[in-house]
Tab-separated table of C-alpha atoms (C1' of nucleotides) in Angstrom:
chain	number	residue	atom	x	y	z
A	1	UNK	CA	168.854	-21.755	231.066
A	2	UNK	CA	171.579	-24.354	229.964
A	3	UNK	CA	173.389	-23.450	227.091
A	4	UNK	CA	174.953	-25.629	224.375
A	5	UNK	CA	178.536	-25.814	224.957
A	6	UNK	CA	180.011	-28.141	222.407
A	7	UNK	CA	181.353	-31.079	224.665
A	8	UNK	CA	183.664	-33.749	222.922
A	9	UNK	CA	181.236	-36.235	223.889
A	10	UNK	CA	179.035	-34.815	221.271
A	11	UNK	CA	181.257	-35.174	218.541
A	12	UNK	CA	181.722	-38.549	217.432
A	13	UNK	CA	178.243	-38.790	216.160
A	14	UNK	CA	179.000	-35.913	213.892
A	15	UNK	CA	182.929	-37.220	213.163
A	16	UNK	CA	181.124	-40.950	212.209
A	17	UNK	CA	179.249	-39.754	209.280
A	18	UNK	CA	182.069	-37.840	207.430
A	19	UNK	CA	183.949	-41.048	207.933
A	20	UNK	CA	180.789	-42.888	206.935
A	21	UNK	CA	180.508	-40.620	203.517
A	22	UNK	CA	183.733	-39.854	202.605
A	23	UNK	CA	186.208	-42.814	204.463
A	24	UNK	CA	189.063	-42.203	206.234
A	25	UNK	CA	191.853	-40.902	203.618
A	26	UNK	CA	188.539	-38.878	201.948
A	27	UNK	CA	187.361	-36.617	205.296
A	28	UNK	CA	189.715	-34.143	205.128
A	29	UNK	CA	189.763	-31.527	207.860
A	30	UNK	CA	187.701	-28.983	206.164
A	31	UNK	CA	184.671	-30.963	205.741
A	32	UNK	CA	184.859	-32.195	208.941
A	33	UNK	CA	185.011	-28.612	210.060
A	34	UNK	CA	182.073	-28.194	207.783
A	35	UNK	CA	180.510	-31.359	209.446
A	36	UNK	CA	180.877	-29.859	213.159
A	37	UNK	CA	180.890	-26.637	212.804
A	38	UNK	CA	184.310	-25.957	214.718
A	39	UNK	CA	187.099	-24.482	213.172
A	40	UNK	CA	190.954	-26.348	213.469
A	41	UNK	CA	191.210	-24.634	216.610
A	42	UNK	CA	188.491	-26.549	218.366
A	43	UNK	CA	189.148	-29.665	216.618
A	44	UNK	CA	192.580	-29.692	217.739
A	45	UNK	CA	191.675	-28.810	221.155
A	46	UNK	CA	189.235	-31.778	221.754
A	47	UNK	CA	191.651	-34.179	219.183
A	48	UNK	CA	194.997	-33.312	219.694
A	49	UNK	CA	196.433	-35.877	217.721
A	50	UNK	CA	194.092	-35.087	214.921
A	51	UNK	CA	192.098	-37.239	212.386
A	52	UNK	CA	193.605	-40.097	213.708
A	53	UNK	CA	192.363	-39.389	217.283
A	54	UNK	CA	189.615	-38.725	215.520
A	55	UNK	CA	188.561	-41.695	213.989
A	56	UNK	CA	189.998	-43.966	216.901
A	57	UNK	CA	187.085	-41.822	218.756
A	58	UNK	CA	184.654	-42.518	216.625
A	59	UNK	CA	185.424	-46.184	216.555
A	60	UNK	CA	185.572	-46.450	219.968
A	61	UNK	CA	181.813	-44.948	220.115
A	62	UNK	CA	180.702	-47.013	217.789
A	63	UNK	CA	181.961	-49.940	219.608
A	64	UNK	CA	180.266	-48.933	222.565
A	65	UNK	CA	177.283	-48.548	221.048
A	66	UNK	CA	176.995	-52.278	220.150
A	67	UNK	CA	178.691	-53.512	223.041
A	68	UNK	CA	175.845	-52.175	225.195
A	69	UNK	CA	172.626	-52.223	222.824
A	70	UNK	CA	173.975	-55.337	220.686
A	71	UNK	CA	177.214	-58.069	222.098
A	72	UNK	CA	176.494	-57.494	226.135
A	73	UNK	CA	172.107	-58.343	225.105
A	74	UNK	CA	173.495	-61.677	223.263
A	75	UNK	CA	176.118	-62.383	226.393
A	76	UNK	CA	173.569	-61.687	229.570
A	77	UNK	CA	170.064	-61.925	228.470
A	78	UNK	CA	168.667	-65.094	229.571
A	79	UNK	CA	166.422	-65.604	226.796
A	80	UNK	CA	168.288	-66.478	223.946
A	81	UNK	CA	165.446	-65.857	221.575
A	82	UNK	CA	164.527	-62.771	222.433
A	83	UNK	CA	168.038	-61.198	222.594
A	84	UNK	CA	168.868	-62.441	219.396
A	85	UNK	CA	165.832	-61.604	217.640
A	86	UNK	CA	166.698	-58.004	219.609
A	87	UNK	CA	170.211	-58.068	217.961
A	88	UNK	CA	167.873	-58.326	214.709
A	89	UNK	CA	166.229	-55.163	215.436
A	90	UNK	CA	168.871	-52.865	216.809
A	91	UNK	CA	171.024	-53.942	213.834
A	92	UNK	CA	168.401	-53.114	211.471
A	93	UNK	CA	167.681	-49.911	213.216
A	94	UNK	CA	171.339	-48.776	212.988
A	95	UNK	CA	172.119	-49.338	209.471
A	96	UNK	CA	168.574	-48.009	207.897
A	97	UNK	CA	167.924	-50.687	205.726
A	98	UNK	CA	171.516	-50.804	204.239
A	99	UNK	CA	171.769	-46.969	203.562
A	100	UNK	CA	173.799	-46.734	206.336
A	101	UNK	CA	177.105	-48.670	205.923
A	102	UNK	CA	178.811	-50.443	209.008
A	103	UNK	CA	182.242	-48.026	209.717
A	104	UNK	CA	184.087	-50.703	211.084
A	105	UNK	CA	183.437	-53.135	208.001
A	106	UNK	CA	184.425	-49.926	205.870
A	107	UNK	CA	187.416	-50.042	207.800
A	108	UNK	CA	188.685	-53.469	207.556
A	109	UNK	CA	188.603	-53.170	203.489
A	110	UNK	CA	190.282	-49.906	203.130
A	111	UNK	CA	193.922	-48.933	204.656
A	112	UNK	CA	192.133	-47.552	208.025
A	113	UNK	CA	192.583	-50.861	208.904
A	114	UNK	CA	196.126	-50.783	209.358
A	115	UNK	CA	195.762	-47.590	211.566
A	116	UNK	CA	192.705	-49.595	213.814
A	117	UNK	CA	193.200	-53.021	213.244
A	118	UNK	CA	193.299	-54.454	216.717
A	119	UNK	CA	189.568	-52.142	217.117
A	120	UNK	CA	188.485	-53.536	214.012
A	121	UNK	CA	189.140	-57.113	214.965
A	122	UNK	CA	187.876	-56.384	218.742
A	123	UNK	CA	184.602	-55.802	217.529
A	124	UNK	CA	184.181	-57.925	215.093
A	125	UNK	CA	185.400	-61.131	217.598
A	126	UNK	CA	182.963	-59.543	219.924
A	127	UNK	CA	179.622	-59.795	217.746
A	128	UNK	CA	180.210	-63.365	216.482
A	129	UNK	CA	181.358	-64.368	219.848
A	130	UNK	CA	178.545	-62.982	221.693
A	131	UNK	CA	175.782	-64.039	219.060
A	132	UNK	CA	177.663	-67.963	219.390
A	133	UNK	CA	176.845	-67.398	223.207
A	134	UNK	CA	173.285	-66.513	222.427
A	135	UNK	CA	172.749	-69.164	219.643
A	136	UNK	CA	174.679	-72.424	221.841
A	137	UNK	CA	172.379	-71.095	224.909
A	138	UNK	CA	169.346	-71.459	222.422
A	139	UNK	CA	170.586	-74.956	222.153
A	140	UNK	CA	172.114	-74.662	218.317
A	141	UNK	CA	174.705	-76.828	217.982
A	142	UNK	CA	176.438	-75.414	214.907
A	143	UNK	CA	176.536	-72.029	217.430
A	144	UNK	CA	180.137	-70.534	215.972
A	145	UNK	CA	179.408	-70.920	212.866
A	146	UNK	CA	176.399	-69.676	212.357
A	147	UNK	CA	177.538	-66.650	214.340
A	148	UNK	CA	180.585	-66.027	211.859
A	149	UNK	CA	177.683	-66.758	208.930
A	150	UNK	CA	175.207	-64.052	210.509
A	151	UNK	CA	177.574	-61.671	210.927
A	152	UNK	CA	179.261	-62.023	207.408
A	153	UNK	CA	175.801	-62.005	205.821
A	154	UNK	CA	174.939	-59.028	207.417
A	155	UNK	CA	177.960	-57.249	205.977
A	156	UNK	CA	177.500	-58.329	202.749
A	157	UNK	CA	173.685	-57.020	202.996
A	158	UNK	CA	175.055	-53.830	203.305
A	159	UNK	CA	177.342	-53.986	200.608
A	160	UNK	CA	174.805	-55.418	198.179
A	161	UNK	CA	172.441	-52.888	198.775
A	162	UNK	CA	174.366	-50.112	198.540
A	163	UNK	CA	175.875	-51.403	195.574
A	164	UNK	CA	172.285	-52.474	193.929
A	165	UNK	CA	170.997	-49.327	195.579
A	166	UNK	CA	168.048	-51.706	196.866
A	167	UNK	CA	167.260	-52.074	200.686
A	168	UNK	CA	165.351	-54.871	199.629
A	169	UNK	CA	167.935	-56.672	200.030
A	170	UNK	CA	169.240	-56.053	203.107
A	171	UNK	CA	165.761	-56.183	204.433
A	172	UNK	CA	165.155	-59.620	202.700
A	173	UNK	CA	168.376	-60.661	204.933
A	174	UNK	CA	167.574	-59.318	208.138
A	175	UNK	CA	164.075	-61.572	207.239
A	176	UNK	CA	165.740	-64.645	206.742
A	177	UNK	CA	168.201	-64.257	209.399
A	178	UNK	CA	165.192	-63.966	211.847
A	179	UNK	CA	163.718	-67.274	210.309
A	180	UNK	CA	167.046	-69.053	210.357
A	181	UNK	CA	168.612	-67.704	213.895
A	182	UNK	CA	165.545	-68.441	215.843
A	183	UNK	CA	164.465	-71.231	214.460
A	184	UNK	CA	163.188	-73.866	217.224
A	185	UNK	CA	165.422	-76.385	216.456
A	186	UNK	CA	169.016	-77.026	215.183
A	187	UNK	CA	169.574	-77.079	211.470
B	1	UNK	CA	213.476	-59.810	170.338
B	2	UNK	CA	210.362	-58.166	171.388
B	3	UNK	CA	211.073	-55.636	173.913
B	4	UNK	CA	208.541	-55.117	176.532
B	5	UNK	CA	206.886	-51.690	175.329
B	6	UNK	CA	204.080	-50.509	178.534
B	7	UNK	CA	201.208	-51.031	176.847
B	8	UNK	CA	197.627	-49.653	178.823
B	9	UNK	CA	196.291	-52.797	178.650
B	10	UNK	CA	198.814	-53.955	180.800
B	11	UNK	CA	198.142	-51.413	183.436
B	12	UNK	CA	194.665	-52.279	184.738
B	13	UNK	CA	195.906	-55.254	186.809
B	14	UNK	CA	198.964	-52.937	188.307
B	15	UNK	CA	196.119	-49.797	189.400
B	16	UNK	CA	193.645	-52.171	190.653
B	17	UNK	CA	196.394	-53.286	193.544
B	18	UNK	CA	196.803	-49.729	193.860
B	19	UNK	CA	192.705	-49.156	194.429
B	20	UNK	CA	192.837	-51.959	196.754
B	21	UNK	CA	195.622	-51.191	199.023
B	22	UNK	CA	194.733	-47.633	199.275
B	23	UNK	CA	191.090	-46.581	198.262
B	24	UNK	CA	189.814	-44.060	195.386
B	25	UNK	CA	190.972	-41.459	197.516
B	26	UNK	CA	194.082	-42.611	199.190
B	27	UNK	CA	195.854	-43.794	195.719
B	28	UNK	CA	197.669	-41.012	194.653
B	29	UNK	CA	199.278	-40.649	191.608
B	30	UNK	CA	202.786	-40.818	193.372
B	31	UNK	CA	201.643	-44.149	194.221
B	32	UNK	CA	200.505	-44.649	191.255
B	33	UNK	CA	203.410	-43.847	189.514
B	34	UNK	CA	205.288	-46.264	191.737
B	35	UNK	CA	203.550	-49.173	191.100
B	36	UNK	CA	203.492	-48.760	187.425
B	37	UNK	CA	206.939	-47.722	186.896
B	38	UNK	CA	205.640	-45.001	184.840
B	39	UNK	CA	205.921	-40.914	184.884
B	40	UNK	CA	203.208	-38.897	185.145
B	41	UNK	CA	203.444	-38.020	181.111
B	42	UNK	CA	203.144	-41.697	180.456
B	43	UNK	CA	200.407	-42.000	182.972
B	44	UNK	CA	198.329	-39.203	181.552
B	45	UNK	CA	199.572	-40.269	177.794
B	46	UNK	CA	197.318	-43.588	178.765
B	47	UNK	CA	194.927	-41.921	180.733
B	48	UNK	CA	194.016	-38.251	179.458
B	49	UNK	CA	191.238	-37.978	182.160
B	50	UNK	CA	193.667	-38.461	184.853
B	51	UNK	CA	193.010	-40.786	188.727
B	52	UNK	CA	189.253	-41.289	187.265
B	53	UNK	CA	190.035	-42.355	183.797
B	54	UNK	CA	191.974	-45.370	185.657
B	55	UNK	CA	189.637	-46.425	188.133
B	56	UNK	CA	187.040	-47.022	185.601
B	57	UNK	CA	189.780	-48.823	183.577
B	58	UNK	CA	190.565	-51.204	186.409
B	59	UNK	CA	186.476	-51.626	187.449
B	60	UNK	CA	186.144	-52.150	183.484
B	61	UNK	CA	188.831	-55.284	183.541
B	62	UNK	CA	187.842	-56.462	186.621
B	63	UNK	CA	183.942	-56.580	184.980
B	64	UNK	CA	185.565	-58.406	181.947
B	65	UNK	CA	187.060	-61.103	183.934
B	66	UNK	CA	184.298	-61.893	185.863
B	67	UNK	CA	182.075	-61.949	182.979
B	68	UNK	CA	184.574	-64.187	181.602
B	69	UNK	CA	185.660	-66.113	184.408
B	70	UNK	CA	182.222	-66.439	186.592
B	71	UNK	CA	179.052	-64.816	185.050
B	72	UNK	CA	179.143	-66.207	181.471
B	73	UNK	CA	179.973	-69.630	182.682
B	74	UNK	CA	177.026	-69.396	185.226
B	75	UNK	CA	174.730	-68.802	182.106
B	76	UNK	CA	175.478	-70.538	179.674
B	77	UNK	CA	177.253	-73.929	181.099
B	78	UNK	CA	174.827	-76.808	180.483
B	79	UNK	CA	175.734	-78.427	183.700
B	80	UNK	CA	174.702	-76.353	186.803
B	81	UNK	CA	176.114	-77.865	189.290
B	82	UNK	CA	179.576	-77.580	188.033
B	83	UNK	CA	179.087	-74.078	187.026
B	84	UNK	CA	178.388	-73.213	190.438
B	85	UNK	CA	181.205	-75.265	191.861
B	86	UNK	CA	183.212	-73.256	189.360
B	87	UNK	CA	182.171	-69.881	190.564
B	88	UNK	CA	183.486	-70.860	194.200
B	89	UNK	CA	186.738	-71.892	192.842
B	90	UNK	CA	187.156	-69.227	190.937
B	91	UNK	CA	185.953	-66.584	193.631
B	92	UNK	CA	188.206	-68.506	195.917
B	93	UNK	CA	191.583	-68.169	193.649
B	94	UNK	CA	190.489	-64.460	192.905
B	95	UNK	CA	190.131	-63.754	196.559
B	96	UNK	CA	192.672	-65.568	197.881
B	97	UNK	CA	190.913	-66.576	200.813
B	98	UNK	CA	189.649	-63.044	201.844
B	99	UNK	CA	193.398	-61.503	201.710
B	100	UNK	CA	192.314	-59.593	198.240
B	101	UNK	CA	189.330	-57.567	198.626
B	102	UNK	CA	186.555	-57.119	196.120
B	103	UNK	CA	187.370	-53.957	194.765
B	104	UNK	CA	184.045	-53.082	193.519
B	105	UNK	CA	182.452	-54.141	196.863
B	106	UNK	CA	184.749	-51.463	198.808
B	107	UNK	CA	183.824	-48.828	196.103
B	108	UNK	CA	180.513	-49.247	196.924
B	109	UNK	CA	181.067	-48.496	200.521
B	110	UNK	CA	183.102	-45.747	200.076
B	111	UNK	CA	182.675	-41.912	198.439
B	112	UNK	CA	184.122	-43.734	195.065
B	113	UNK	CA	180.233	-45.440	194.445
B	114	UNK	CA	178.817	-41.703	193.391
B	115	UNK	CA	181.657	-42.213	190.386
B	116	UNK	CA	180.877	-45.166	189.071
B	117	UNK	CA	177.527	-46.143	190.588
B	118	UNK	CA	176.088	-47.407	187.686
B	119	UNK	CA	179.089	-50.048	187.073
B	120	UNK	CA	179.039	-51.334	190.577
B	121	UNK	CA	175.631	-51.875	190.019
B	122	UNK	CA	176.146	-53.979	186.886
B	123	UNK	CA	178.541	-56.154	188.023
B	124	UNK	CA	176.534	-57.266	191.118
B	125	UNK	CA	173.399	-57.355	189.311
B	126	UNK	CA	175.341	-59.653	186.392
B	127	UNK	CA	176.217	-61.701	189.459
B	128	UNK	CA	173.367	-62.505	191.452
B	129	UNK	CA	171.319	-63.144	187.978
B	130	UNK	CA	173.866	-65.088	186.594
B	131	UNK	CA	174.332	-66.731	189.872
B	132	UNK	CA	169.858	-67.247	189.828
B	133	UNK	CA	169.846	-68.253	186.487
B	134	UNK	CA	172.205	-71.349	186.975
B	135	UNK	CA	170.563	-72.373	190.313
B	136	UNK	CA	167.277	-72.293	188.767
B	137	UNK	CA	168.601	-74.833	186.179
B	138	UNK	CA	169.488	-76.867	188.864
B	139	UNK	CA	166.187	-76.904	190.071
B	140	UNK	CA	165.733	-74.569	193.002
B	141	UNK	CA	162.548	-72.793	193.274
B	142	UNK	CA	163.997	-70.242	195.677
B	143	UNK	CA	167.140	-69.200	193.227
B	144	UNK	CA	167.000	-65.504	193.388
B	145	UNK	CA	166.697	-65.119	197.577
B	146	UNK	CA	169.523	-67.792	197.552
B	147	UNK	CA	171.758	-65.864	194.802
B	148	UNK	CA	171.068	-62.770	196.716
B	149	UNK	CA	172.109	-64.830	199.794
B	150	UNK	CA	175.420	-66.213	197.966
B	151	UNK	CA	176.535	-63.035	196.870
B	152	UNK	CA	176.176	-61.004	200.142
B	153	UNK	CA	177.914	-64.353	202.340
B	154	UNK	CA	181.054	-64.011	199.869
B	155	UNK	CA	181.403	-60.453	200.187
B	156	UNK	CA	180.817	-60.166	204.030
B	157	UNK	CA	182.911	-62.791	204.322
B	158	UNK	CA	186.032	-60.798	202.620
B	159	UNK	CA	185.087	-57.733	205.303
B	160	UNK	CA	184.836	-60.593	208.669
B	161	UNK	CA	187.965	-62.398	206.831
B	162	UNK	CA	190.191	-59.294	206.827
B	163	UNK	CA	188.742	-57.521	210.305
B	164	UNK	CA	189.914	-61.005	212.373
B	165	UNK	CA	192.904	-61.469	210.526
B	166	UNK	CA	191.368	-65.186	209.790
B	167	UNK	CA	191.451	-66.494	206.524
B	168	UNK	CA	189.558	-69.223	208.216
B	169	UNK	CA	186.660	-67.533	208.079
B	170	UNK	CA	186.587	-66.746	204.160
B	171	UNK	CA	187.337	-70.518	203.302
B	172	UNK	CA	184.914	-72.131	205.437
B	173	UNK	CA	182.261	-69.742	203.799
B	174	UNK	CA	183.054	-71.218	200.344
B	175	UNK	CA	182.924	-74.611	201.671
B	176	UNK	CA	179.479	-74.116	203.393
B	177	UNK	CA	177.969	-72.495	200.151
B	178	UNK	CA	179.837	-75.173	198.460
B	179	UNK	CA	177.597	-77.386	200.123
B	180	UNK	CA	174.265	-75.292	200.292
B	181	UNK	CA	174.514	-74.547	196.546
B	182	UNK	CA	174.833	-77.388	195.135
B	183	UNK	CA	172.657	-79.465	197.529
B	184	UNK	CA	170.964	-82.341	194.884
B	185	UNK	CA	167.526	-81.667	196.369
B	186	UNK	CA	166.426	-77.490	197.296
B	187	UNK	CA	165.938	-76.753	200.938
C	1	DT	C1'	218.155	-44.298	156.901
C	2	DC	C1'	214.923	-41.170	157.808
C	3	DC	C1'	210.964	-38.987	159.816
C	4	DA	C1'	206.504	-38.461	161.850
C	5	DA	C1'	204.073	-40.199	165.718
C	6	DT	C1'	204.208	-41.860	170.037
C	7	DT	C1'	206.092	-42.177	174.578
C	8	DT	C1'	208.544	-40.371	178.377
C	9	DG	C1'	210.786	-37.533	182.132
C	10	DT	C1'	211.029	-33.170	184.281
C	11	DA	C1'	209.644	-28.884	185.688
C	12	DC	C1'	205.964	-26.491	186.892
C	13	DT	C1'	201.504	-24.852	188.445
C	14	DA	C1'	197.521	-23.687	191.798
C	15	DA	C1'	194.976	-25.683	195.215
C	16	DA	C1'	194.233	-28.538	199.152
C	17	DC	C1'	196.233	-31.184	202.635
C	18	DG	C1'	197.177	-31.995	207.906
C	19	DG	C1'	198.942	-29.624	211.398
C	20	DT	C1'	200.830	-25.486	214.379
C	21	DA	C1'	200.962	-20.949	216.632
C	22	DC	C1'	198.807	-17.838	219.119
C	23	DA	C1'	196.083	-13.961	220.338
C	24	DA	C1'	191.314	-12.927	221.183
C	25	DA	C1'	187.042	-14.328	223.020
C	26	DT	C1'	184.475	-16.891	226.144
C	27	DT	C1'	183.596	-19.418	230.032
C	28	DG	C1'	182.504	-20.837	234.912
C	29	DG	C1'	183.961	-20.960	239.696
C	30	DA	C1'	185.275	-18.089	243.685
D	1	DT	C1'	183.122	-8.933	239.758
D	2	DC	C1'	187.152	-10.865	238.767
D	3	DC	C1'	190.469	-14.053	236.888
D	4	DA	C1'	192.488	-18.305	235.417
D	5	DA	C1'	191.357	-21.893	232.339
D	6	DT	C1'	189.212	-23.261	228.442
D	7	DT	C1'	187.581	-22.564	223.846
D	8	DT	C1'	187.828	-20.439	219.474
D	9	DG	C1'	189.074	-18.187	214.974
D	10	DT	C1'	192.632	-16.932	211.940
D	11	DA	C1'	196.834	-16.756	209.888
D	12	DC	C1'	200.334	-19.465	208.692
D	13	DC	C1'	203.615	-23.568	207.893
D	14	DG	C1'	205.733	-27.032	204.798
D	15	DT	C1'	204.121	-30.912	202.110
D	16	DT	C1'	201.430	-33.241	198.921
D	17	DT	C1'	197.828	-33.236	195.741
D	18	DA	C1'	196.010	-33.712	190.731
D	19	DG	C1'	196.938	-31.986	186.659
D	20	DT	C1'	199.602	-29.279	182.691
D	21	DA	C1'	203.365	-28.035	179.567
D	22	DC	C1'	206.703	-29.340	176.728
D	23	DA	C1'	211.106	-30.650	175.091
D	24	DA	C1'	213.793	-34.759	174.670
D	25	DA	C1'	213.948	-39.534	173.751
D	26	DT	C1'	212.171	-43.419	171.561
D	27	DT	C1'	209.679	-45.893	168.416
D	28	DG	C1'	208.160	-48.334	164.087
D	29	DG	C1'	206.901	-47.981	159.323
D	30	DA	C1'	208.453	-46.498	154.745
DNA sequence: TCCAATTTGTACTAAACGGTACAAATTGGA
DNA sequence: TCCAATTTGTACCGTTTAGTACAAATTGGA
């Protein structure tokens, strides 16, 4: 019978909503420790360059997350359509409706972003670049900037929502993104 | 000669860089008390009820000036069209192309939105309706979905704007709503 | 000029912070 | 079973935190 040894690999998961709920100055190392369950000694073992390694491990999950359910679907799948209105679902999965905010966007507005910043941009050149592969191979003209336009929207969807504390809004976007993304022809 | 006596009205505009640079939680009152120039007596002379007491000071001006500056015009301006064009110039000057964030948009990502949740709301509710009201008087039939939309583009737009490094990205998303806004006939 | 009220700087808490040290406990392969 | 390596809890470090206390300086009206 296979026990439950805490790996590192399990972490992150755990790390990302602290971060999430609290940002990076706010998760101090007791409620992280709270959070995991692992006292400084374990936390130091697995990140020994603390919250900083910490949080870079996080982001790098988080990035790899999207890269393989998200940016490498817009890049490779042939159908255009079909990844895209995939990206649609997966994003809307992830973020709940808007009660889940985006850690990376969180990130980039607060003075993590200093710390992470070439992360922060990496992942953030990778969605709009992929989606403006999946939108000019869907023959859409106006590819790049829709891509930047989706990908800002859907940011601000989760800002507005959480700020209105309505996921009606951020399902209202995801909606008209759908309409406007897939969309036979070019606008 | 009138000296220059700190007055606490003239704080709110110093704290709010403070918020923005740092966060609710990162802004400590030895930055703080940098910024300002003041002590910690003056600080808490101004401010009995301390790092709180300030934030709602600065969300507080920041509300007025919008109100002000963006949501009373939207109302009440006769013309419509130029009201809108207004907002984007003022929202552009106030952002300065993405390299300011909106600092009630990152409190309502962060742990600062259980604080002063019900002024974050306000001021994006007061935005989108203002936002609806003056597109409805310009005729749309779809104003609310496409104040909602507005809203959510300009603040993604500061989180995509700041995560590439691109101010690019900020200033073509005024000049697109620019154009969607204030289109003569709706979509 | 005078004096009460306001404003300010400094010293001081007590608690929490990130991080370190290290011995004890636990683990898994041989 | 044994033992080296890993994992863990706890005590501790110096620093920084928000906030308080309060006397000295400054102010503006009378």
């Amino acid at each position: 019978m296979s026990r439950k040894p805490v790996e590192r690999g399990d972490l992150p998961p755990l790390l990302a909503e602290v971060f999430r709920k609290h940002g990076y100055e706010g998760a101090s190392l007791a409620l992280i420790s709270e959070a995991t369950g692992l006292g400084k000694g374990s936390l130091y073992n697995f990140f020994p360059g603390g919250k900083e390694e910490m949080a870079a491990a996080v982001l790098a999950d988080v990035d790899a997350w999207f890269e393989g359910n998200v940016f490498a679907p817009l890049r490779d799948k042939a159908d255009a359509e079909t990844a895209i209105s995939g990206m649609l679902d997966a994003v809307d999965a992830y973020f709940r409706s808007g009660r889940r905010i985006c850690l990376v966007g969180a990130f980039a507005l607060d003075d993590a972003r200093s710390r992470f910043a070439e992360r922060i941009r990496g992942y953030f050149a990778s969605w709009v670049d992929a989606l403006a592969a999946a939108l000019a191979r869907a023959g859409r003209k106006d590819a790049a900037a829709l891509a930047e336009e989706a990908v800002s929207l859907i940011q601000g969807a989760i800002v507005l929502s959480r700020a209105l504390g309505d996921t009606g809004t951020f399902d209202r976007t995801i909606r008209g993104l759908r309409k406007r993304l897939t969309a036979r022809r070019q606008a």
